[in-house]
Amino acid sequence: MDQNNTYEQEIDLKDLMFAVLHKWKGILLVAIVFAILLGGVKAVMTYRDQKNEENILEAEENYEEELHAYETSKETLERELGNLQTDIENQQNYMEKSVLMNMSPYDIYEARADIFIKTDYEIMPGMVYQNVDYTDTILQTYQSVMTSVAFLSHIAESTGIDVQYLQELIKIERGSTVIGSTSKLTNLLTVKVKNSSKKDAEAVLKKLLDGIELLQANITANIGEHTVNTVNKSTGATVDLALADQQREKNNQLINLQQSLEEKQQALDDLEEPEKLTSASTATIKDGIKYGVLGGVLGGFMMVFFICVIFVMSDKMYSSKELRRRSGIKVLGIFPVSEKKSGMVNNLLNRLEGKIYSASAEEEAALIAANICNYANEVKKLLVTGTIDEKKIAEVTHLLADKLPGMELVSGSNMLKNVETIKALPTCDGVVLVEQAGVSTYGMMGQEIEKVRDLQKEMIGCVVFE
């Protein structure tokens, strides 16, 4: 792959994540420092404030005000919840037991009777003073008494319908007639009884008409003489769209009550009792811990952010995988930077990242030598160089020399700075680079590769320390 600076850098999120995780010690240290600083400062400030008499008095006043407001709100919400629960129970009980609410508006039977009430009142021609006409009073009395609880009680007992639900089924209207542009009430009362069955409607109507006989004697004795005649009776099925609207309204009322109950309950649940005043030491500890945790999180976040910025902006090689992707150079083998154990956490991170090294440097050197033999073709003289410490380059050269007896290996330091390495480059047939993750930069490696290819020398590959 030619190094013409056409590479567009891509950030591997996995590499970025492991670059952050490998710095866990630094992140933890910074987090602890920030936690101690922020928590300590806040603890000192809180302790001073708690010891200030003016602050103590102000805090006590604020607490009393908040407590009073809390108790008032709680009491109000609990009372409203109790009222709403009672209303919902009453509404549900009504919807369940009401005959009218459980009837189909499109299949109703209506039993009807027209009652004519006649009094002995007559207008006396020529007389200035006329007798008192009690006709309207008598008719209004029948209307009122026939729908009263006292009158309907005996009917309710015989039909098994509660009085309050029976009243909804009965309607008594007074007839009227239009004379010219005015409407005049007549002596006709129309009694209507609704029910879901024809039989039940007629049974209630019959009980009402039977009760009129008892009313007549009472009203005659208390108001005046009159006669009662039933002029028409009929029963038929009808559709009551007004009842459909009434049932829908009652259902909506129940839904609204339940929604209000949920809202009030949520408001009560969200209501928080103000915290009691604590001692100076307790408040100091609480604030110290709270701001200590906040400081730790802030410090850790800042450290992670700093590492991410360095990773993105840095030109240093992170891993052999990234080297292959960016430069296209073959990775001949990988040596660990240090043979010492780096700790359980770092070893675990290396395994998760896929950095699994050979058991020994000799075994890895044998693998590298085998790769060189496969890629080197007819190379007789091999230059081993790189941008890292000259001792590491010499160490790699020494390890490979015994395993490549048919090749002459020349060890050279950074060819960008060392004159001897530059002079040795034209005399060699191929080049092996030795670079180190976190030390070598892609800019310098690009210049090395460019010099090798300018002299038309074979770039065998790269040995990586990571």
Short mmCIF file of C-alpha atoms in Angstrom, two decimals:
data_model
loop_
_atom_site.label_atom_id
_atom_site.label_comp_id
_atom_site.label_asym_id
_atom_site.label_seq_id
_atom_site.Cartn_x
_atom_site.Cartn_y
_atom_site.Cartn_z
CA MET A 1 0.00 0.00 0.00
CA ASP A 2 1.51 3.32 -1.08
CA GLN A 3 1.82 5.98 1.57
CA ASN A 4 0.48 9.01 -0.37
CA ASN A 5 -1.25 10.52 2.67
CA THR A 6 -4.61 9.55 1.22
CA TYR A 7 -5.56 7.51 4.27
CA GLU A 8 -8.69 8.76 5.96
CA GLN A 9 -8.41 8.00 9.65
CA GLU A 10 -11.17 5.89 11.16
CA ILE A 11 -11.62 5.52 14.89
CA ASP A 12 -12.12 1.95 16.07
CA LEU A 13 -14.50 2.25 19.03
CA LYS A 14 -13.28 -1.06 20.42
CA ASP A 15 -9.69 0.18 20.42
CA LEU A 16 -10.83 3.43 22.01
CA MET A 17 -12.70 1.57 24.72
CA PHE A 18 -9.72 -0.63 25.58
CA ALA A 19 -7.38 2.37 25.45
CA VAL A 20 -9.56 3.91 28.17
CA LEU A 21 -9.82 0.68 30.19
CA HIS A 22 -6.05 0.16 30.18
CA LYS A 23 -5.75 3.53 31.95
CA TRP A 24 -8.00 2.39 34.79
CA LYS A 25 -5.40 3.12 37.43
CA GLY A 26 -5.03 6.74 36.34
CA ILE A 27 -8.81 7.16 36.06
CA LEU A 28 -9.30 5.71 39.53
CA LEU A 29 -6.55 7.89 40.99
CA VAL A 30 -7.96 11.10 39.49
CA ALA A 31 -11.48 10.12 40.61
CA ILE A 32 -10.27 9.59 44.18
CA VAL A 33 -8.39 12.92 44.18
CA PHE A 34 -11.45 14.82 42.90
CA ALA A 35 -13.69 13.00 45.37
CA ILE A 36 -11.46 13.99 48.27
CA LEU A 37 -11.13 17.59 47.10
CA LEU A 38 -14.77 18.27 46.27
CA GLY A 39 -16.16 16.24 49.17
CA GLY A 40 -13.72 17.81 51.63
CA VAL A 41 -14.39 21.37 50.53
CA LYS A 42 -18.14 20.86 50.66
CA ALA A 43 -17.91 19.19 54.07
CA VAL A 44 -15.96 22.14 55.49
CA MET A 45 -18.41 24.67 54.02
CA THR A 46 -21.40 22.72 55.35
CA TYR A 47 -19.90 22.47 58.82
CA ARG A 48 -19.31 26.23 58.94
CA ASP A 49 -22.86 26.95 57.75
CA GLN A 50 -24.35 24.56 60.29
CA LYS A 51 -22.54 26.32 63.10
CA ASN A 52 -23.78 29.75 62.03
CA GLU A 53 -26.68 30.84 64.31
CA GLU A 54 -28.39 32.95 61.64
CA ASN A 55 -28.35 30.02 59.23
CA ILE A 56 -29.70 27.72 61.93
CA LEU A 57 -32.64 30.04 62.68
CA GLU A 58 -33.38 30.52 58.98
CA ALA A 59 -33.24 26.76 58.36
CA GLU A 60 -35.65 26.12 61.26
CA GLU A 61 -38.13 28.71 59.92
CA ASN A 62 -37.94 27.26 56.42
CA TYR A 63 -38.45 23.75 57.75
CA GLU A 64 -41.54 24.78 59.72
CA GLU A 65 -43.03 26.51 56.67
CA GLU A 66 -42.32 23.55 54.41
CA LEU A 67 -43.69 21.09 56.99
CA HIS A 68 -46.91 23.11 57.37
CA ALA A 69 -47.37 23.28 53.60
CA TYR A 70 -46.68 19.53 53.33
CA GLU A 71 -49.17 18.60 56.04
CA THR A 72 -51.84 20.90 54.57
CA SER A 73 -51.39 19.46 51.08
CA LYS A 74 -51.38 15.90 52.40
CA GLU A 75 -54.55 16.44 54.41
CA THR A 76 -56.32 18.04 51.43
CA LEU A 77 -55.29 15.25 49.05
CA GLU A 78 -56.33 12.52 51.48
CA ARG A 79 -59.73 14.17 51.98
CA GLU A 80 -60.21 14.53 48.22
CA LEU A 81 -59.18 10.90 47.71
CA GLY A 82 -61.75 9.77 50.27
CA ASN A 83 -64.50 11.82 48.59
CA LEU A 84 -63.57 10.52 45.16
CA GLN A 85 -63.54 6.90 46.34
CA THR A 86 -67.00 7.38 47.87
CA ASP A 87 -68.29 9.00 44.66
CA ILE A 88 -66.87 6.17 42.55
CA GLU A 89 -68.44 3.50 44.79
CA ASN A 90 -71.81 5.27 44.64
CA GLN A 91 -71.59 5.70 40.88
CA GLN A 92 -70.60 2.06 40.33
CA ASN A 93 -73.41 0.91 42.63
CA TYR A 94 -75.89 3.08 40.74
CA MET A 95 -74.70 1.85 37.33
CA GLU A 96 -74.98 -1.74 38.52
CA LYS A 97 -78.43 -1.57 40.15
CA SER A 98 -80.27 1.06 38.11
CA VAL A 99 -82.89 -0.51 35.85
CA LEU A 100 -82.82 2.49 33.55
CA MET A 101 -79.01 2.40 33.12
CA ASN A 102 -79.08 -1.30 32.22
CA MET A 103 -81.80 -1.04 29.59
CA SER A 104 -81.02 -0.95 25.88
CA PRO A 105 -82.07 2.45 24.46
CA TYR A 106 -83.05 0.71 21.25
CA ASP A 107 -85.37 -1.88 22.83
CA ILE A 108 -87.58 -0.22 25.45
CA TYR A 109 -91.18 -0.98 26.32
CA GLU A 110 -93.36 1.93 27.39
CA ALA A 111 -96.72 1.42 29.14
CA ARG A 112 -98.89 4.53 28.97
CA ALA A 113 -102.21 5.68 30.44
CA ASP A 114 -104.10 8.96 29.97
CA ILE A 115 -106.08 10.07 33.05
CA PHE A 116 -108.75 12.75 32.88
CA ILE A 117 -109.48 14.59 36.11
CA LYS A 118 -112.69 16.61 36.29
CA THR A 119 -113.72 19.05 39.03
CA ASP A 120 -117.17 20.60 39.69
CA TYR A 121 -115.84 24.11 39.15
CA GLU A 122 -118.10 26.31 36.98
CA ILE A 123 -117.81 29.94 35.95
CA MET A 124 -120.77 31.94 37.25
CA PRO A 125 -121.79 34.49 34.63
CA GLY A 126 -122.33 38.03 35.83
CA MET A 127 -120.81 37.44 39.22
CA VAL A 128 -117.88 39.65 40.27
CA TYR A 129 -116.61 37.10 42.75
CA GLN A 130 -116.11 33.57 41.45
CA ASN A 131 -115.57 30.36 43.37
CA VAL A 132 -111.99 29.27 43.83
CA ASP A 133 -110.81 26.91 41.06
CA TYR A 134 -108.79 24.06 42.59
CA THR A 135 -108.32 22.18 39.31
CA ASP A 136 -104.64 23.11 38.84
CA THR A 137 -103.88 22.34 42.47
CA ILE A 138 -105.49 18.92 42.24
CA LEU A 139 -103.60 18.02 39.07
CA GLN A 140 -100.29 19.22 40.48
CA THR A 141 -100.97 17.20 43.64
CA TYR A 142 -101.46 14.02 41.59
CA GLN A 143 -98.23 14.74 39.69
CA SER A 144 -96.26 15.29 42.89
CA VAL A 145 -97.69 12.48 45.02
CA MET A 146 -97.54 9.78 42.32
CA THR A 147 -93.76 10.20 42.03
CA SER A 148 -93.08 10.60 45.74
CA VAL A 149 -91.15 8.07 47.80
CA ALA A 150 -94.08 7.48 50.15
CA PHE A 151 -96.49 6.63 47.29
CA LEU A 152 -94.00 4.44 45.40
CA SER A 153 -92.82 2.49 48.44
CA HIS A 154 -95.59 -0.15 48.26
CA ILE A 155 -95.06 -0.49 44.50
CA ALA A 156 -91.31 -0.94 45.06
CA GLU A 157 -91.97 -3.75 47.55
CA SER A 158 -94.21 -5.64 45.14
CA THR A 159 -91.96 -5.20 42.08
CA GLY A 160 -88.62 -5.71 43.84
CA ILE A 161 -87.24 -2.42 42.46
CA ASP A 162 -85.78 0.15 44.85
CA VAL A 163 -87.74 3.39 45.04
CA GLN A 164 -84.85 5.52 43.74
CA TYR A 165 -84.57 3.34 40.62
CA LEU A 166 -88.35 3.07 40.25
CA GLN A 167 -88.68 6.86 40.13
CA GLU A 168 -86.43 6.92 37.04
CA LEU A 169 -88.87 4.65 35.16
CA ILE A 170 -91.97 6.79 35.81
CA LYS A 171 -92.85 10.05 34.13
CA ILE A 172 -96.11 11.98 34.65
CA GLU A 173 -96.91 14.82 32.29
CA ARG A 174 -99.82 17.22 32.18
CA GLY A 175 -101.45 17.70 28.83
CA SER A 176 -101.68 21.05 27.06
CA THR A 177 -103.48 22.56 24.10
CA VAL A 178 -102.60 25.49 21.87
CA ILE A 179 -105.17 28.26 21.42
CA GLY A 180 -103.99 30.88 19.01
CA SER A 181 -100.47 31.78 20.03
CA THR A 182 -100.79 30.62 23.63
CA SER A 183 -100.54 27.21 25.24
CA LYS A 184 -103.10 26.19 27.84
CA LEU A 185 -102.83 23.29 30.29
CA THR A 186 -105.61 20.70 30.23
CA ASN A 187 -107.06 18.36 32.84
CA LEU A 188 -105.30 15.37 31.29
CA LEU A 189 -102.42 13.55 33.03
CA THR A 190 -100.29 11.14 31.02
CA VAL A 191 -98.55 8.43 33.02
CA LYS A 192 -95.57 6.71 31.28
CA VAL A 193 -93.66 3.72 32.61
CA LYS A 194 -90.48 2.40 30.93
CA ASN A 195 -88.98 -1.05 31.36
CA SER A 196 -86.98 -3.63 29.46
CA SER A 197 -90.00 -5.95 29.21
CA LYS A 198 -93.62 -5.35 28.33
CA LYS A 199 -94.85 -7.36 31.30
CA ASP A 200 -92.83 -5.39 33.85
CA ALA A 201 -93.86 -2.03 32.39
CA GLU A 202 -97.57 -2.95 32.49
CA ALA A 203 -97.23 -4.30 36.04
CA VAL A 204 -95.83 -1.02 37.35
CA LEU A 205 -98.47 0.99 35.47
CA LYS A 206 -101.24 -1.13 36.96
CA LYS A 207 -99.90 -0.53 40.47
CA LEU A 208 -99.85 3.22 39.80
CA LEU A 209 -103.45 3.25 38.57
CA ASP A 210 -104.57 1.15 41.51
CA GLY A 211 -102.97 3.65 43.85
CA ILE A 212 -104.89 6.52 42.29
CA GLU A 213 -108.11 5.25 43.89
CA LEU A 214 -106.58 5.70 47.34
CA LEU A 215 -105.23 9.13 46.41
CA GLN A 216 -108.58 10.33 45.14
CA ALA A 217 -110.32 9.97 48.49
CA ASN A 218 -107.45 11.74 50.31
CA ILE A 219 -107.18 14.61 47.82
CA THR A 220 -110.99 15.01 47.76
CA ALA A 221 -111.09 15.33 51.53
CA ASN A 222 -108.24 17.85 51.65
CA ILE A 223 -108.69 19.90 48.48
CA GLY A 224 -111.98 19.36 46.69
CA GLU A 225 -114.35 17.14 44.81
CA HIS A 226 -113.22 15.66 41.50
CA THR A 227 -113.54 12.56 39.38
CA VAL A 228 -110.74 10.43 37.88
CA ASN A 229 -111.21 8.51 34.63
CA THR A 230 -108.70 6.48 32.64
CA VAL A 231 -109.42 7.29 29.01
CA ASN A 232 -106.65 5.41 27.27
CA LYS A 233 -104.05 2.68 27.97
CA SER A 234 -101.40 1.33 25.62
CA THR A 235 -98.05 -0.48 25.61
CA GLY A 236 -95.41 -0.54 22.86
CA ALA A 237 -91.74 -0.75 22.01
CA THR A 238 -89.80 2.46 21.43
CA VAL A 239 -86.29 3.87 20.89
CA ASP A 240 -85.00 6.42 23.40
CA LEU A 241 -81.92 8.21 22.05
CA ALA A 242 -81.97 10.57 25.02
CA LEU A 243 -81.45 7.54 27.26
CA ALA A 244 -78.41 6.53 25.17
CA ASP A 245 -76.92 9.98 25.76
CA GLN A 246 -77.75 9.76 29.46
CA GLN A 247 -76.06 6.35 29.81
CA ARG A 248 -73.00 7.63 27.93
CA GLU A 249 -72.81 10.66 30.21
CA LYS A 250 -72.97 8.49 33.33
CA ASN A 251 -70.17 6.27 32.00
CA ASN A 252 -68.05 9.33 31.23
CA GLN A 253 -68.66 10.64 34.74
CA LEU A 254 -67.35 7.35 36.18
CA ILE A 255 -64.28 7.47 33.92
CA ASN A 256 -63.57 11.08 34.91
CA LEU A 257 -63.88 10.20 38.60
CA GLN A 258 -61.42 7.31 38.19
CA GLN A 259 -58.96 9.54 36.32
CA SER A 260 -59.24 12.19 39.02
CA LEU A 261 -58.61 9.50 41.65
CA GLU A 262 -55.44 8.38 39.84
CA GLU A 263 -54.21 11.96 39.51
CA LYS A 264 -54.82 12.71 43.18
CA GLN A 265 -53.14 9.46 44.22
CA GLN A 266 -50.14 10.27 42.04
CA ALA A 267 -49.98 13.76 43.54
CA LEU A 268 -50.07 12.23 47.03
CA ASP A 269 -47.34 9.73 46.10
CA ASP A 270 -45.17 12.52 44.69
CA LEU A 271 -45.60 14.66 47.77
CA GLU A 272 -42.35 14.60 49.70
CA GLU A 273 -42.07 15.36 53.37
CA PRO A 274 -39.35 17.95 54.07
CA GLU A 275 -36.23 16.52 55.64
CA LYS A 276 -35.82 17.09 59.33
CA LEU A 277 -33.04 19.35 60.47
CA THR A 278 -29.92 17.32 61.12
CA SER A 279 -26.97 17.96 63.39
CA ALA A 280 -23.86 19.69 62.07
CA SER A 281 -21.85 16.46 62.02
CA THR A 282 -24.57 14.48 60.24
CA ALA A 283 -25.12 17.19 57.61
CA THR A 284 -21.37 17.48 57.13
CA ILE A 285 -20.99 13.74 56.55
CA LYS A 286 -23.97 13.57 54.19
CA ASP A 287 -22.80 16.52 52.06
CA GLY A 288 -19.22 15.26 52.15
CA ILE A 289 -20.26 11.84 50.86
CA LYS A 290 -22.67 13.24 48.27
CA TYR A 291 -20.20 15.71 46.81
CA GLY A 292 -17.40 13.18 47.17
CA VAL A 293 -19.30 10.80 44.90
CA LEU A 294 -20.06 13.68 42.53
CA GLY A 295 -16.40 14.70 42.52
CA GLY A 296 -15.32 11.12 41.84
CA VAL A 297 -17.69 10.82 38.89
CA LEU A 298 -16.60 14.23 37.56
CA GLY A 299 -12.90 13.40 37.92
CA GLY A 300 -13.34 10.01 36.27
CA PHE A 301 -15.31 11.55 33.42
CA MET A 302 -12.70 14.26 32.86
CA MET A 303 -9.93 11.67 32.78
CA VAL A 304 -11.85 9.48 30.31
CA PHE A 305 -12.52 12.52 28.13
CA PHE A 306 -8.84 13.48 28.23
CA ILE A 307 -7.77 9.94 27.24
CA CYS A 308 -10.27 9.91 24.36
CA VAL A 309 -8.98 13.26 23.06
CA ILE A 310 -5.38 12.06 23.24
CA PHE A 311 -6.31 8.83 21.47
CA VAL A 312 -8.09 10.65 18.65
CA MET A 313 -5.48 13.40 18.22
CA SER A 314 -2.38 11.23 18.70
CA ASP A 315 -0.44 9.89 15.71
CA LYS A 316 1.10 7.09 17.75
CA MET A 317 0.45 3.47 16.85
CA TYR A 318 -2.00 1.81 19.23
CA SER A 319 -1.88 -1.83 18.16
CA SER A 320 -0.65 -4.20 15.46
CA LYS A 321 -4.22 -4.50 14.18
CA GLU A 322 -4.38 -0.76 13.61
CA LEU A 323 -0.96 -0.84 11.92
CA ARG A 324 -2.18 -3.40 9.38
CA ARG A 325 -5.30 -1.38 8.68
CA ARG A 326 -3.56 1.97 8.25
CA SER A 327 -0.35 1.04 6.44
CA GLY A 328 -1.00 -2.34 4.87
CA ILE A 329 2.32 -3.68 6.20
CA LYS A 330 2.45 -7.32 7.15
CA VAL A 331 2.82 -7.93 10.88
CA LEU A 332 5.46 -10.65 11.19
CA GLY A 333 5.12 -11.13 14.93
CA ILE A 334 4.41 -9.50 18.26
CA PHE A 335 6.61 -9.24 21.34
CA PRO A 336 5.21 -8.07 24.67
CA VAL A 337 6.74 -4.80 25.82
CA SER A 338 7.56 -6.38 29.18
CA GLU A 339 7.72 -10.00 30.24
CA LYS A 340 6.75 -9.08 33.79
CA LYS A 341 3.19 -9.78 34.86
CA SER A 342 1.13 -6.62 34.55
CA GLY A 343 -1.55 -7.60 37.04
CA MET A 344 -4.79 -9.52 36.96
CA VAL A 345 -6.88 -6.64 35.59
CA ASN A 346 -4.49 -5.79 32.75
CA ASN A 347 -4.08 -9.47 31.85
CA LEU A 348 -7.85 -9.82 31.70
CA LEU A 349 -8.13 -6.73 29.47
CA ASN A 350 -5.40 -8.10 27.17
CA ARG A 351 -7.28 -11.37 26.80
CA LEU A 352 -10.54 -9.57 26.07
CA GLU A 353 -8.77 -7.39 23.51
CA GLY A 354 -7.23 -10.44 21.84
CA LYS A 355 -3.62 -9.72 22.79
CA ILE A 356 -2.40 -13.27 23.38
CA TYR A 357 1.39 -13.63 23.27
CA SER A 358 3.62 -16.68 22.86
CA ALA A 359 5.03 -18.41 25.89
CA SER A 360 8.57 -17.10 25.27
CA ALA A 361 10.58 -14.68 23.13
CA GLU A 362 12.34 -17.61 21.45
CA GLU A 363 9.08 -19.15 20.27
CA GLU A 364 7.86 -15.80 18.92
CA ALA A 365 11.23 -15.25 17.20
CA ALA A 366 10.87 -18.64 15.50
CA LEU A 367 7.44 -17.65 14.20
CA ILE A 368 8.80 -14.31 12.95
CA ALA A 369 11.71 -16.05 11.20
CA ALA A 370 9.29 -18.45 9.49
CA ASN A 371 7.17 -15.51 8.27
CA ILE A 372 10.30 -13.74 6.93
CA CYS A 373 11.28 -16.87 5.00
CA ASN A 374 7.79 -17.01 3.48
CA TYR A 375 7.69 -13.33 2.48
CA ALA A 376 11.36 -12.55 1.76
CA ASN A 377 11.59 -14.43 -1.56
CA GLU A 378 15.28 -14.35 -2.56
CA VAL A 379 16.45 -11.74 -0.05
CA LYS A 380 20.02 -12.44 1.06
CA LYS A 381 20.74 -9.33 3.12
CA LEU A 382 18.14 -8.03 5.52
CA LEU A 383 18.09 -4.66 7.27
CA VAL A 384 16.36 -4.63 10.65
CA THR A 385 15.52 -1.07 11.66
CA GLY A 386 12.84 1.10 13.23
CA THR A 387 12.07 4.30 15.12
CA ILE A 388 12.25 2.80 18.63
CA ASP A 389 15.15 2.24 21.05
CA GLU A 390 18.23 0.86 19.31
CA LYS A 391 18.65 -1.82 22.01
CA LYS A 392 15.27 -3.39 21.21
CA ILE A 393 16.17 -3.46 17.51
CA ALA A 394 19.49 -5.15 18.29
CA GLU A 395 17.68 -7.62 20.56
CA VAL A 396 15.26 -8.61 17.78
CA THR A 397 18.17 -8.91 15.30
CA HIS A 398 20.05 -11.18 17.68
CA LEU A 399 17.01 -13.44 18.22
CA LEU A 400 16.42 -13.77 14.46
CA ALA A 401 20.07 -14.26 13.42
CA ASP A 402 20.26 -17.85 14.67
CA LYS A 403 16.95 -18.75 13.03
CA LEU A 404 17.82 -17.30 9.59
CA PRO A 405 21.20 -18.87 8.81
CA GLY A 406 20.83 -18.28 5.09
CA MET A 407 20.46 -14.50 5.49
CA GLU A 408 22.73 -11.72 6.57
CA LEU A 409 21.00 -9.52 9.14
CA VAL A 410 22.08 -5.93 9.66
CA SER A 411 20.81 -4.03 12.72
CA GLY A 412 20.25 -0.33 12.27
CA SER A 413 18.72 2.41 14.36
CA ASN A 414 16.27 5.06 13.15
CA MET A 415 17.04 5.59 9.46
CA LEU A 416 15.47 9.05 9.65
CA LYS A 417 18.23 10.16 12.03
CA ASN A 418 21.12 7.67 11.72
CA VAL A 419 23.53 8.14 8.82
CA GLU A 420 24.94 4.60 9.05
CA THR A 421 21.46 3.09 8.62
CA ILE A 422 20.82 5.30 5.58
CA LYS A 423 24.11 4.13 4.04
CA ALA A 424 23.30 0.46 4.79
CA LEU A 425 19.85 0.65 3.17
CA PRO A 426 21.03 0.54 -0.52
CA THR A 427 23.22 -2.51 0.17
CA CYS A 428 20.32 -4.58 1.55
CA ASP A 429 17.71 -6.56 -0.37
CA GLY A 430 14.87 -6.20 2.08
CA VAL A 431 13.82 -4.36 5.25
CA VAL A 432 12.08 -5.45 8.44
CA LEU A 433 10.76 -2.67 10.67
CA VAL A 434 10.69 -2.97 14.45
CA GLU A 435 8.14 -0.64 16.07
CA GLN A 436 6.44 -0.25 19.44
CA ALA A 437 2.81 0.53 20.22
CA GLY A 438 2.46 3.81 22.07
CA VAL A 439 5.94 4.97 20.95
CA SER A 440 6.19 4.76 17.16
CA THR A 441 4.22 7.27 15.10
CA TYR A 442 2.57 6.70 11.76
CA GLY A 443 4.20 9.83 10.37
CA MET A 444 7.74 8.54 10.98
CA MET A 445 6.86 5.02 9.84
CA GLY A 446 5.43 6.49 6.65
CA GLN A 447 8.73 8.23 5.96
CA GLU A 448 10.63 4.97 6.58
CA ILE A 449 8.42 3.07 4.16
CA GLU A 450 8.75 5.84 1.61
CA LYS A 451 12.58 5.68 1.72
CA VAL A 452 12.55 1.88 1.36
CA ARG A 453 10.27 1.95 -1.64
CA ASP A 454 12.05 4.87 -3.25
CA LEU A 455 15.17 2.66 -3.37
CA GLN A 456 13.00 -0.20 -4.66
CA LYS A 457 13.84 -2.39 -1.70
CA GLU A 458 11.42 -5.06 -0.53
CA MET A 459 9.38 -4.20 2.58
CA ILE A 460 9.11 -7.61 4.26
CA GLY A 461 6.98 -6.56 7.23
CA CYS A 462 7.01 -5.25 10.74
CA VAL A 463 7.77 -6.71 14.18
CA VAL A 464 5.66 -5.01 16.84
CA PHE A 465 6.26 -4.55 20.57
CA GLU A 466 2.95 -4.03 22.39
#
